[in-house]
Short mmCIF file of C-alpha atoms in Angstrom, two decimals:
data_model
loop_
_atom_site.label_atom_id
_atom_site.label_comp_id
_atom_site.label_asym_id
_atom_site.label_seq_id
_atom_site.Cartn_x
_atom_site.Cartn_y
_atom_site.Cartn_z
CA UNK K 206 -59.93 35.10 -38.13
CA UNK K 207 -58.14 37.58 -35.84
CA UNK K 208 -58.37 35.14 -32.84
CA UNK K 209 -56.87 32.42 -34.82
CA UNK K 210 -53.89 34.49 -35.96
CA UNK K 211 -53.40 35.45 -32.04
CA UNK K 212 -53.39 31.64 -31.15
CA UNK K 213 -50.80 30.90 -33.93
CA UNK K 214 -48.70 33.77 -32.81
CA UNK K 215 -48.89 32.74 -29.03
CA UNK K 216 -47.94 29.10 -30.15
CA UNK K 217 -44.99 30.41 -32.32
CA UNK K 218 -43.67 32.45 -29.35
CA UNK K 219 -44.01 29.45 -27.00
CA UNK K 220 -42.04 27.25 -29.45
CA UNK K 221 -39.44 29.99 -30.02
CA UNK K 222 -39.07 30.54 -26.18
CA UNK K 223 -38.86 26.64 -25.83
CA UNK K 224 -36.26 26.33 -28.65
CA UNK K 225 -33.97 29.04 -26.98
CA UNK K 226 -34.34 27.52 -23.44
CA UNK K 227 -33.24 24.19 -24.91
CA UNK K 228 -30.23 25.77 -26.69
CA UNK K 229 -29.61 27.76 -23.46
CA UNK K 230 -29.64 24.56 -21.52
CA UNK K 231 -27.55 22.74 -23.88
CA UNK K 232 -24.91 25.67 -23.94
CA UNK K 233 -24.89 25.44 -20.15
CA UNK K 234 -24.58 21.62 -19.93
CA UNK K 235 -21.04 21.01 -18.44
CA UNK K 236 -21.27 17.39 -18.86
CA UNK K 237 -19.00 15.94 -21.49
CA UNK K 238 -19.60 12.35 -20.86
CA UNK K 239 -22.03 10.61 -18.26
CA UNK K 240 -22.48 6.66 -18.37
CA UNK K 241 -24.71 5.25 -15.83
CA UNK K 242 -25.04 1.92 -17.51
CA UNK K 243 -28.95 1.83 -17.12
CA UNK K 244 -28.76 0.43 -20.67
CA UNK K 245 -26.65 -2.43 -21.85
CA UNK K 246 -23.23 -1.28 -22.88
CA UNK K 247 -23.44 -3.14 -26.34
CA UNK K 248 -23.00 -1.10 -29.21
CA UNK K 249 -21.91 2.04 -27.07
CA UNK K 250 -18.73 0.33 -25.39
CA UNK K 251 -16.38 -1.71 -27.57
CA UNK K 252 -14.64 -4.81 -26.20
CA UNK K 253 -11.08 -5.31 -27.27
CA UNK K 254 -10.55 -8.19 -29.61
CA UNK K 255 -6.99 -8.58 -28.56
CA UNK K 256 -6.38 -12.37 -27.71
CA UNK K 257 -5.05 -11.83 -24.32
CA UNK K 258 -8.22 -10.17 -23.07
CA UNK K 259 -10.41 -12.99 -22.27
CA UNK K 260 -12.53 -11.63 -19.56
CA UNK K 261 -16.13 -11.31 -20.08
CA UNK K 262 -17.73 -8.11 -19.44
CA UNK K 263 -21.45 -8.11 -18.05
CA UNK K 264 -24.35 -5.67 -17.62
CA UNK K 265 -25.44 -6.65 -14.05
CA UNK K 266 -27.13 -5.22 -11.18
CA UNK K 267 -24.97 -4.02 -8.39
CA UNK K 268 -25.57 -6.52 -5.47
CA UNK K 269 -28.62 -5.55 -3.25
CA UNK K 270 -29.49 -2.80 -5.59
CA UNK K 271 -31.60 -2.36 -8.90
CA UNK K 272 -28.89 -0.11 -10.21
CA UNK K 273 -26.99 -1.63 -13.00
CA UNK K 274 -23.12 -1.35 -13.70
CA UNK K 275 -20.43 -2.90 -16.08
CA UNK K 276 -19.29 -6.00 -14.25
CA UNK K 277 -15.82 -7.83 -14.26
CA UNK K 278 -17.42 -11.43 -14.24
CA UNK K 279 -14.52 -13.76 -13.98
CA UNK K 280 -11.26 -14.04 -11.85
CA UNK K 281 -7.77 -14.23 -13.08
CA UNK K 282 -8.49 -12.62 -16.32
CA UNK K 283 -7.43 -9.62 -18.33
CA UNK K 284 -10.18 -7.21 -19.43
CA UNK K 285 -10.17 -4.32 -21.88
CA UNK K 286 -13.17 -2.12 -23.11
CA UNK K 287 -13.40 1.38 -24.45
CA UNK K 288 -16.02 4.02 -25.21
CA UNK K 289 -15.27 6.84 -27.61
CA UNK K 290 -16.26 10.32 -26.90
CA UNK K 291 -18.18 12.47 -29.45
CA UNK K 292 -15.27 14.42 -30.05
CA UNK K 293 -11.98 15.12 -28.29
CA UNK K 294 -11.92 17.15 -25.10
CA UNK K 295 -9.25 19.63 -24.10
CA UNK K 296 -7.86 19.58 -20.64
CA UNK K 297 -6.38 23.11 -21.11
CA UNK K 298 -9.30 25.38 -21.18
CA UNK K 299 -10.65 25.24 -17.73
CA UNK K 300 -11.65 23.08 -14.98
CA UNK K 301 -12.01 19.36 -15.89
CA UNK K 302 -13.51 16.87 -13.33
CA UNK K 303 -13.08 12.91 -13.90
CA UNK K 304 -15.33 10.71 -11.70
CA UNK K 305 -16.40 7.21 -11.49
CA UNK K 306 -17.73 4.46 -9.01
CA UNK K 307 -16.31 1.08 -8.27
CA UNK K 308 -17.32 -1.64 -5.92
CA UNK K 309 -15.23 -4.71 -4.98
CA UNK K 310 -18.23 -7.00 -4.25
CA UNK K 311 -16.10 -9.91 -3.44
CA UNK K 312 -13.16 -8.03 -2.02
CA UNK K 313 -9.86 -7.12 -3.63
CA UNK K 314 -6.64 -9.00 -2.89
CA UNK K 315 -4.86 -8.34 -6.32
CA UNK K 316 -6.06 -6.42 -9.26
CA UNK K 317 -6.69 -2.93 -10.54
CA UNK K 318 -10.02 -0.86 -11.07
CA UNK K 319 -8.57 2.31 -12.73
CA UNK K 320 -9.76 4.13 -16.03
CA UNK K 321 -7.62 5.08 -18.86
CA UNK K 322 -8.37 8.61 -20.57
CA UNK K 323 -7.02 8.00 -24.12
CA UNK K 324 -5.55 10.17 -26.60
CA UNK K 325 -6.98 10.61 -30.16
CA UNK K 326 -6.69 7.52 -32.50
CA UNK K 327 -4.07 9.51 -34.45
CA UNK K 328 -1.69 8.65 -31.61
CA UNK K 329 -1.77 5.07 -32.87
CA UNK K 330 -4.57 2.92 -31.49
CA UNK K 331 -7.95 1.43 -32.54
CA UNK K 332 -10.80 0.65 -30.47
CA UNK K 333 -11.01 -3.11 -31.16
CA UNK K 334 -7.17 -3.33 -30.45
CA UNK K 335 -7.39 -1.43 -27.41
CA UNK K 336 -4.46 -2.79 -24.90
CA UNK K 337 -1.80 -1.93 -22.53
CA UNK K 338 0.08 -0.03 -25.20
CA UNK K 339 -2.65 2.17 -26.28
CA UNK K 340 -1.44 5.79 -25.53
CA UNK K 341 -3.24 7.60 -22.82
CA UNK K 342 -3.23 11.25 -21.28
CA UNK K 343 -4.43 10.22 -17.62
CA UNK K 344 -4.78 6.96 -15.74
CA UNK K 345 -6.68 7.23 -12.67
CA UNK K 346 -8.26 4.88 -9.86
CA UNK K 347 -7.74 2.20 -7.28
CA UNK K 348 -4.99 -0.52 -7.56
CA UNK K 349 -4.22 -3.01 -4.97
CA UNK K 350 -1.77 -5.98 -5.14
CA UNK K 351 0.75 -6.94 -2.67
CA UNK K 352 2.45 -4.01 -1.09
CA UNK K 353 0.88 -1.75 -3.84
CA UNK K 354 -2.24 -0.05 -2.30
CA UNK K 355 -3.09 3.28 -4.02
CA UNK K 356 -5.35 5.42 -5.90
CA UNK K 357 -3.16 6.00 -8.90
CA UNK K 358 -3.16 9.17 -10.71
CA UNK K 359 -0.68 9.11 -13.56
CA UNK K 360 -0.04 11.70 -16.10
CA UNK K 361 1.67 10.96 -19.42
CA UNK K 362 3.34 14.41 -20.53
CA UNK K 363 5.60 15.13 -23.59
CA UNK K 364 8.98 16.45 -23.12
CA UNK K 365 9.03 19.34 -25.75
CA UNK K 366 12.69 19.01 -25.98
CA UNK K 367 13.14 15.31 -26.39
CA UNK K 368 9.58 14.63 -27.75
CA UNK K 369 9.55 11.74 -25.33
CA UNK K 370 6.19 11.02 -23.44
CA UNK K 371 7.02 10.44 -19.82
CA UNK K 372 4.62 8.82 -17.06
CA UNK K 373 4.61 11.31 -14.04
CA UNK K 374 3.14 9.57 -10.99
CA UNK K 375 1.38 11.29 -8.14
CA UNK K 376 3.48 11.04 -5.03
CA UNK K 377 1.88 9.60 -1.91
CA UNK K 378 -1.62 8.88 -3.42
CA UNK K 379 -4.50 7.93 -1.13
CA UNK K 380 -5.12 4.18 -0.13
CA UNK K 381 -7.90 2.10 -1.43
CA UNK K 382 -10.77 1.62 0.84
CA UNK K 383 -10.72 -1.85 2.45
CA UNK K 384 -14.27 -2.95 2.22
CA UNK K 385 -16.80 -4.33 -0.22
CA UNK K 386 -18.68 -1.21 -0.41
CA UNK K 387 -19.44 1.23 -3.51
CA UNK K 388 -16.89 3.98 -3.37
CA UNK K 389 -16.71 7.00 -5.78
CA UNK K 390 -13.39 8.45 -7.05
CA UNK K 391 -12.94 12.12 -8.24
CA UNK K 392 -10.02 13.73 -9.89
CA UNK K 393 -10.45 17.67 -10.31
CA UNK K 394 -7.91 19.32 -12.80
CA UNK K 395 -7.93 23.08 -12.22
CA UNK K 396 -6.46 25.86 -14.69
CA UNK K 397 -4.31 27.17 -11.79
CA UNK K 398 -2.33 23.74 -12.22
CA UNK K 399 -4.07 22.26 -9.04
CA UNK K 400 -5.06 18.80 -8.65
CA UNK K 401 -7.51 17.50 -6.04
CA UNK K 402 -8.23 13.55 -5.57
CA UNK K 403 -11.39 13.02 -3.77
CA UNK K 404 -12.64 9.54 -2.29
CA UNK K 405 -16.36 9.43 -1.53
CA UNK K 406 -16.43 13.29 -1.83
CA UNK K 407 -13.84 13.78 0.78
CA UNK K 408 -10.52 15.44 -0.21
CA UNK K 409 -7.72 12.95 0.37
CA UNK K 410 -4.90 14.54 -1.62
CA UNK K 411 -4.12 18.00 -3.07
CA UNK K 412 -1.11 18.53 -5.44
CA UNK K 413 0.51 21.17 -7.98
CA UNK K 414 1.19 19.53 -11.39
CA UNK K 415 4.40 21.74 -11.58
CA UNK K 416 6.12 21.11 -8.21
CA UNK K 417 8.76 18.44 -7.81
CA UNK K 418 7.30 17.45 -4.31
CA UNK K 419 4.01 16.22 -5.98
CA UNK K 420 5.07 14.25 -8.98
CA UNK K 421 7.76 11.57 -9.78
CA UNK K 422 9.31 12.31 -11.78
CA UNK K 423 8.64 16.13 -11.82
CA UNK K 424 7.13 17.50 -15.01
CA UNK K 425 9.70 20.26 -15.29
CA UNK K 426 13.25 18.71 -15.19
CA UNK K 427 16.05 19.87 -12.93
CA UNK K 428 17.89 22.78 -14.63
CA UNK K 429 21.06 21.01 -13.90
CA UNK K 430 22.36 17.39 -13.81
CA UNK K 431 25.37 15.53 -12.46
CA UNK K 432 28.10 15.46 -15.29
CA UNK K 433 28.16 11.93 -16.10
CA UNK K 434 31.97 12.26 -17.58
CA UNK K 435 33.05 13.85 -14.29
CA UNK K 436 35.14 11.28 -12.31
CA UNK K 437 36.30 11.26 -8.62
CA UNK K 438 40.22 12.05 -8.38
CA UNK K 439 42.22 9.16 -7.28
CA UNK K 440 43.74 11.10 -4.34
CA UNK K 441 40.10 12.43 -3.21
CA UNK K 442 39.86 11.44 0.73
CA UNK K 443 36.27 11.05 2.06
CA UNK K 444 37.02 9.81 5.30
CA UNK K 445 36.22 12.51 7.94
CA UNK K 446 37.93 10.62 10.80
CA UNK K 447 41.03 8.37 10.77
CA UNK K 448 42.77 6.34 13.35
CA UNK K 449 45.58 8.25 15.26
CA UNK K 450 48.79 7.09 13.55
CA UNK K 451 50.72 8.15 16.75
CA UNK K 452 48.48 6.22 19.32
CA UNK K 453 50.21 3.25 20.86
CA UNK K 454 48.41 0.32 22.71
CA UNK K 455 49.01 0.35 26.51
CA UNK K 456 51.13 -2.24 27.79
CA UNK K 457 48.64 -3.51 30.27
CA UNK K 458 46.08 -3.92 27.50
CA UNK K 459 45.07 -7.73 27.50
CA UNK K 460 43.05 -8.37 24.17
CA UNK K 461 42.84 -12.00 25.23
CA UNK K 462 40.95 -11.55 28.38
CA UNK K 463 37.69 -13.36 28.25
CA UNK K 464 34.39 -11.30 28.61
CA UNK K 465 33.15 -13.49 31.64
CA UNK K 466 34.80 -15.49 34.34
CA UNK K 467 33.61 -17.72 37.06
CA UNK K 468 32.37 -16.08 40.12
CA UNK K 469 34.92 -17.47 42.62
CA UNK K 470 32.74 -15.94 45.55
CA UNK K 471 29.87 -18.15 44.87
CA UNK K 472 28.88 -20.88 47.15
CA UNK K 473 26.78 -23.87 46.30
CA UNK K 474 23.27 -23.58 47.96
CA UNK K 475 22.71 -25.86 51.03
CA UNK K 476 20.48 -28.66 50.46
CA UNK K 477 21.63 -28.85 46.62
CA UNK K 478 21.01 -32.43 45.27
CA UNK K 479 24.11 -33.23 43.34
CA UNK K 480 22.71 -36.97 42.71
CA UNK K 481 19.46 -36.14 41.46
CA UNK K 482 19.10 -35.78 37.63
CA UNK K 483 17.01 -32.76 36.50
CA UNK K 484 14.54 -34.79 34.71
CA UNK K 485 13.23 -38.33 35.23
CA UNK K 486 11.15 -41.00 33.29
CA UNK K 487 7.52 -40.41 33.71
CA UNK K 488 6.33 -42.92 36.03
CA UNK K 489 2.82 -42.86 34.64
CA UNK K 490 3.75 -43.41 31.17
CA UNK K 491 3.47 -46.78 29.55
CA UNK K 492 4.34 -48.47 26.49
CA UNK K 493 1.83 -48.29 23.83
CA UNK K 494 0.12 -51.82 22.86
CA UNK K 495 0.79 -51.39 19.36
CA UNK K 496 4.50 -50.56 19.80
CA UNK K 497 6.71 -52.66 17.64
CA UNK K 498 10.27 -52.73 18.93
CA UNK K 499 11.60 -53.96 15.38
CA UNK K 500 10.10 -51.14 13.58
CA UNK K 501 9.86 -48.40 16.34
CA UNK K 502 13.01 -49.08 18.23
CA UNK K 503 13.31 -49.54 21.96
CA UNK K 504 10.60 -47.87 23.80
CA UNK K 505 11.65 -45.02 26.33
CA UNK K 506 9.51 -43.43 28.54
CA UNK K 507 9.12 -39.59 28.20
CA UNK K 508 10.85 -37.45 30.56
CA UNK K 509 9.25 -35.03 33.09
CA UNK K 510 10.94 -32.56 35.54
CA UNK K 511 12.20 -34.23 38.68
CA UNK K 512 9.88 -33.04 41.45
CA UNK K 513 12.68 -33.39 44.06
CA UNK K 514 14.43 -30.46 42.12
CA UNK K 515 11.40 -28.51 42.45
CA UNK K 516 11.22 -29.09 46.29
CA UNK K 517 14.93 -28.30 46.83
CA UNK K 518 17.20 -25.30 45.76
CA UNK K 519 18.38 -27.33 42.68
CA UNK K 520 19.75 -30.59 41.46
CA UNK K 521 22.55 -32.27 39.18
CA UNK K 522 26.05 -31.10 38.74
CA UNK K 523 26.47 -27.57 40.32
CA UNK K 524 28.81 -25.09 38.70
CA UNK K 525 29.74 -21.30 39.76
CA UNK K 526 27.90 -18.86 37.73
CA UNK K 527 29.68 -16.54 35.32
CA UNK K 528 30.07 -12.90 36.05
CA UNK K 529 31.57 -10.07 33.88
CA UNK K 530 35.37 -10.01 33.84
CA UNK K 531 36.68 -6.71 35.18
CA UNK K 532 39.84 -7.23 33.32
CA UNK K 533 38.05 -7.38 29.89
CA UNK K 534 38.82 -4.58 27.40
CA UNK K 535 38.49 -6.41 24.19
CA UNK K 536 40.49 -5.78 20.90
CA UNK K 537 42.45 -2.59 21.11
CA UNK K 538 41.74 0.04 18.43
CA UNK K 539 43.57 3.35 17.95
CA UNK K 540 41.51 6.36 18.74
CA UNK K 541 40.04 8.44 15.73
CA UNK K 542 41.32 11.95 14.92
CA UNK K 543 40.15 14.40 12.39
CA UNK K 544 41.50 13.61 9.11
CA UNK K 545 43.72 16.40 7.77
CA UNK K 546 43.35 15.34 4.40
CA UNK K 547 39.62 15.17 4.40
CA UNK K 548 37.94 16.68 1.36
CA UNK K 549 34.33 16.04 1.96
CA UNK K 550 32.01 13.64 -0.01
CA UNK K 551 32.79 13.93 -3.61
CA UNK K 552 30.00 14.75 -6.13
CA UNK K 553 30.26 15.25 -9.64
CA UNK K 554 29.97 18.72 -11.07
CA UNK K 555 26.59 19.89 -12.11
CA UNK K 556 26.13 20.96 -15.88
CA UNK K 557 23.09 22.36 -17.44
CA UNK K 558 20.29 19.55 -18.32
CA UNK K 559 19.87 19.27 -22.02
CA UNK K 560 16.21 18.10 -21.34
CA UNK K 561 15.35 21.17 -19.26
CA UNK K 562 12.24 23.45 -20.16
CA UNK K 563 10.13 25.79 -18.54
CA UNK K 564 6.38 25.38 -18.20
CA UNK K 565 3.54 27.65 -16.99
CA UNK K 566 0.87 24.91 -17.48
CA UNK K 567 1.02 21.25 -18.30
CA UNK K 568 0.85 20.47 -22.01
CA UNK K 569 -2.07 18.03 -21.74
CA UNK K 570 -3.01 15.89 -24.48
CA UNK K 571 -6.67 15.85 -25.42
CA UNK K 572 -8.98 13.11 -24.34
CA UNK K 573 -10.89 11.16 -27.02
CA UNK K 574 -11.95 7.99 -25.21
CA UNK K 575 -12.33 6.28 -21.86
CA UNK K 576 -11.10 2.88 -21.29
CA UNK K 577 -10.75 0.12 -18.62
CA UNK K 578 -7.79 -2.15 -19.39
CA UNK K 579 -7.01 -4.27 -16.22
CA UNK K 580 -5.68 -7.50 -15.01
CA UNK K 581 -7.33 -8.88 -11.82
CA UNK K 582 -7.33 -12.10 -9.76
CA UNK K 583 -10.93 -11.11 -8.36
CA UNK K 584 -14.22 -11.04 -10.23
CA UNK K 585 -17.28 -9.01 -8.94
CA UNK K 586 -15.71 -5.57 -9.60
CA UNK K 587 -18.60 -3.30 -10.71
CA UNK K 588 -18.08 0.17 -12.61
CA UNK K 589 -20.77 2.54 -12.66
CA UNK K 590 -21.54 6.40 -13.19
CA UNK K 591 -18.43 7.25 -15.25
CA UNK K 592 -18.36 10.97 -15.73
CA UNK K 593 -16.37 13.64 -17.31
CA UNK K 594 -17.48 17.19 -16.73
CA UNK K 595 -16.30 20.88 -16.67
CA UNK K 596 -17.86 21.76 -13.25
CA UNK K 597 -17.44 20.15 -9.99
CA UNK K 598 -21.13 20.75 -9.06
CA UNK K 599 -21.97 18.43 -11.64
CA UNK K 600 -19.80 15.74 -10.03
CA UNK K 601 -21.23 16.60 -6.66
CA UNK K 602 -24.85 16.19 -7.80
CA UNK K 603 -24.07 12.84 -9.30
CA UNK K 604 -22.50 11.84 -5.86
CA UNK K 605 -25.52 13.00 -3.75
CA UNK K 606 -28.18 11.50 -6.08
CA UNK K 607 -26.46 8.30 -7.51
CA UNK K 608 -23.70 7.15 -5.34
CA UNK K 609 -24.63 8.39 -1.66
CA UNK K 610 -28.06 6.46 -1.45
CA UNK K 611 -26.31 3.06 -2.44
CA UNK K 612 -23.55 3.60 -0.20
CA UNK K 613 -25.76 4.41 2.82
CA UNK K 614 -28.03 1.44 2.04
CA UNK K 615 -24.80 -0.90 1.94
CA UNK K 616 -23.44 0.67 4.97
CA UNK K 617 -26.67 0.02 6.90
CA UNK K 618 -26.74 -3.74 5.57
CA UNK K 619 -23.04 -4.12 6.95
CA UNK K 620 -24.14 -2.97 10.23
CA UNK K 621 -26.97 -5.29 10.39
CA UNK K 622 -24.98 -8.28 9.36
CA UNK K 623 -22.44 -7.42 11.95
CA UNK K 624 -25.16 -7.17 14.85
CA UNK K 625 -26.55 -10.36 13.49
CA UNK K 626 -23.38 -12.13 13.64
CA UNK K 627 -22.84 -10.92 17.18
CA UNK K 628 -20.09 -8.72 16.40
CA UNK K 629 -20.87 -6.24 18.89
CA UNK K 630 -18.18 -7.18 21.65
CA UNK K 631 -14.50 -7.58 20.51
CA UNK K 632 -15.40 -7.78 17.00
CA UNK K 633 -16.70 -4.36 16.94
CA UNK K 634 -13.85 -3.25 18.94
CA UNK K 635 -11.67 -4.67 16.06
CA UNK K 636 -13.42 -3.05 13.31
CA UNK K 637 -13.04 0.39 15.02
CA UNK K 638 -9.30 -0.10 15.64
CA UNK K 639 -8.71 -1.05 12.06
CA UNK K 640 -10.71 2.01 10.71
CA UNK K 641 -8.64 4.23 13.01
CA UNK K 642 -5.37 2.38 11.91
CA UNK K 643 -6.16 2.93 8.28
CA UNK K 644 -6.57 6.65 9.11
CA UNK K 645 -3.44 7.00 10.80
CA UNK K 646 -1.66 5.44 7.78
CA UNK K 647 -2.94 8.35 5.83
CA UNK K 648 -1.10 10.92 8.04
CA UNK K 649 1.13 12.89 5.68
CA UNK K 650 4.56 12.55 7.55
CA UNK K 651 4.19 8.76 7.41
CA UNK K 652 3.51 8.72 3.52
CA UNK K 653 7.03 7.28 2.77
CA UNK K 654 6.27 4.30 4.98
CA UNK K 655 2.46 4.11 4.13
CA UNK K 656 2.59 0.93 1.81
CA UNK K 657 4.51 -1.05 4.59
CA UNK K 658 2.09 0.10 7.45
CA UNK K 659 -1.05 -0.82 5.20
CA UNK K 660 0.51 -4.15 4.41
CA UNK K 661 0.96 -4.79 8.20
CA UNK K 662 -2.59 -3.64 8.93
CA UNK K 663 -4.02 -5.83 6.19
CA UNK K 664 -2.16 -9.04 7.46
CA UNK K 665 -3.58 -8.59 10.78
CA UNK K 666 -7.16 -7.73 9.68
CA UNK K 667 -7.21 -11.00 7.68
CA UNK K 668 -6.00 -13.15 10.76
CA UNK K 669 -9.01 -15.36 11.49
CA UNK K 670 -8.33 -15.51 15.26
CA UNK K 671 -7.26 -11.73 15.88
CA UNK K 672 -6.43 -11.02 19.35
CA UNK K 673 -6.02 -7.70 21.32
CA UNK K 674 -2.42 -8.54 21.69
CA UNK K 675 -1.95 -8.55 17.81
CA UNK K 676 -3.91 -5.07 17.50
CA UNK K 677 -1.61 -3.61 20.25
CA UNK K 678 1.57 -5.02 18.55
CA UNK K 679 0.49 -2.98 15.24
CA UNK K 680 -0.04 0.09 17.46
CA UNK K 681 3.38 -0.24 18.86
CA UNK K 682 4.94 -0.62 15.55
CA UNK K 683 3.30 2.64 14.17
CA UNK K 684 4.04 4.41 17.66
CA UNK K 685 7.74 3.45 17.35
CA UNK K 686 7.91 4.70 13.84
CA UNK K 687 6.23 7.84 14.92
CA UNK K 688 8.90 8.32 17.82
CA UNK K 689 11.89 7.80 15.29
CA UNK K 690 10.61 10.14 13.10
CA UNK K 691 10.42 12.86 15.67
CA UNK K 692 13.54 11.99 17.78
CA UNK K 693 15.50 9.65 15.46
CA UNK K 694 17.68 12.30 13.86
CA UNK K 695 17.50 10.50 10.63
CA UNK K 696 14.75 8.75 8.50
CA UNK K 697 13.02 6.01 10.16
CA UNK K 698 12.56 2.70 8.58
CA UNK K 699 9.98 0.24 9.47
CA UNK K 700 11.82 -2.74 10.86
CA UNK K 701 10.98 -5.88 9.04
CA UNK K 702 10.39 -8.24 12.03
CA UNK K 703 8.56 -11.29 12.17
CA UNK K 704 4.90 -10.06 12.31
CA UNK K 705 2.32 -11.61 14.82
CA UNK K 706 0.20 -12.29 12.24
CA UNK K 707 -0.31 -14.76 9.41
CA UNK K 708 0.31 -14.25 5.58
CA UNK K 709 -2.96 -15.04 3.40
CA UNK K 710 -2.98 -16.24 0.07
CA UNK K 711 -2.08 -13.80 -2.76
CA UNK K 712 -1.09 -14.33 -6.50
CA UNK K 713 2.47 -15.06 -5.38
CA UNK K 714 1.35 -18.07 -3.42
CA UNK K 715 0.66 -19.22 -0.11
CA UNK K 716 2.92 -17.98 2.87
CA UNK K 717 3.84 -20.55 5.58
CA UNK K 718 4.05 -18.00 8.12
CA UNK K 719 2.45 -18.77 11.61
CA UNK K 720 1.29 -16.60 14.23
CA UNK K 721 3.05 -16.61 17.46
CA UNK K 722 0.27 -18.74 19.23
CA UNK K 723 0.65 -21.40 16.44
CA UNK K 724 4.28 -21.38 16.92
CA UNK K 725 4.00 -21.93 20.55
CA UNK K 726 1.56 -24.90 19.95
CA UNK K 727 3.80 -26.64 17.29
CA UNK K 728 7.06 -26.13 19.09
CA UNK K 729 8.26 -28.85 21.68
CA UNK K 730 8.05 -28.43 25.22
CA UNK K 731 10.66 -25.95 26.43
CA UNK K 732 13.22 -27.78 29.15
CA UNK K 733 12.83 -26.25 32.59
CA UNK K 734 15.81 -23.97 33.04
CA UNK K 735 18.40 -25.37 35.62
CA UNK K 736 18.90 -23.51 38.83
CA UNK K 737 22.49 -24.74 39.23
CA UNK K 738 23.71 -21.05 38.83
CA UNK K 739 21.81 -19.81 41.62
#
């Protein structure tokens, strides 16, 4: 009897310890939401019933894996789906980590793959009516179309003075990886107002929510603004230099003198063939048998360069070459002098900004749901391992155990396919060059021009018959921009010159641009330059 009591006591202690351990584990659990899509999303995620969202979501395996995800199954559709949290989550109480995976299995030309972290339904939305207007706190993730190529981070923040919700966009965000592999995107919000954006676990961007350098528009408005009622006085002179009113055109200044004149000292080369034409009928050409003069007109043999002209110094009518006119001065202008009435560039006076407020920390709205609301021209976009957590270690563990094995397997498969296709020569070289160019585009001092540089690189990468010359031309453009930024004295701009690559199809239509090689092939044969000016 006594032994039975001891066993019962021991069992009770074990159960008590197990209960304590379970509760301690639950208390220490920093995971707010984790969606692996191992099971079907039916019943857990709610598909929008709005009419415009016709895209069909599917529970499918990622290509080459046994791991399931949420699949965008049709191109050129709008999609919307939402998952409610058990209870709203505050973003003000400490570190919050937002993380998810996405894979563009068929590539991405134009579409978004971002998540929206929605405010509580009291803000004016319902799951079955989830759409573009549903109020969110944060929007985060990749978006690419045309010149847009960025990993968005957008914070919707309420101005306490006006009560208006304003979208604040992260400046110079990372670009979207340009392959068909699985990538993981992480946003870490810290209590010291710091934001970190990671792509595949690597930090790509660090920002501060309260600085004007990192968000547009800034969360904290400017203290002063230009007075909208202040007008420039009519007599305000902004000209720093003016023509000298006392200057007089010199008497010997000839404005009508031509820029070039004939070189009177030039002598026609000996042996010049005056009576020989530069081109003659091709003696080997014959009229086609099916040539109909009534329909096709009188047949004429095509012209070729006169071989006699090649043998001699030149042929045809000889003319003296032109030379610069030493008497040319052009149109006369009075020299510029300092303007005695110069008052500087006028600006309206500054007045206190009625919308200004001070802020120690962003007034984050709570998150009550996670939604995907996108429009895309591509199918095959797969979402997986959506996480909201309070600890960076949780996100790191998910990356190591869930994302990394998939990514490594996909990378190995990609290498094997390239090797099987024989891409170990120029093709392999190209791939390395493009990888390097994408890294160059991420350099911070090129941030203002990154979209233009990425667009140029992508056009070249899609070129079916890429050449080393095309690659070199891209490097030259970037190098020119680099030198201008250093030595130009003012902001450099990427010149919009005709690019040596062809446009590809986008949602805006097909471009008819051609590569330089195609233009040369399509252009008519260039006439040989005359040597009559020798």
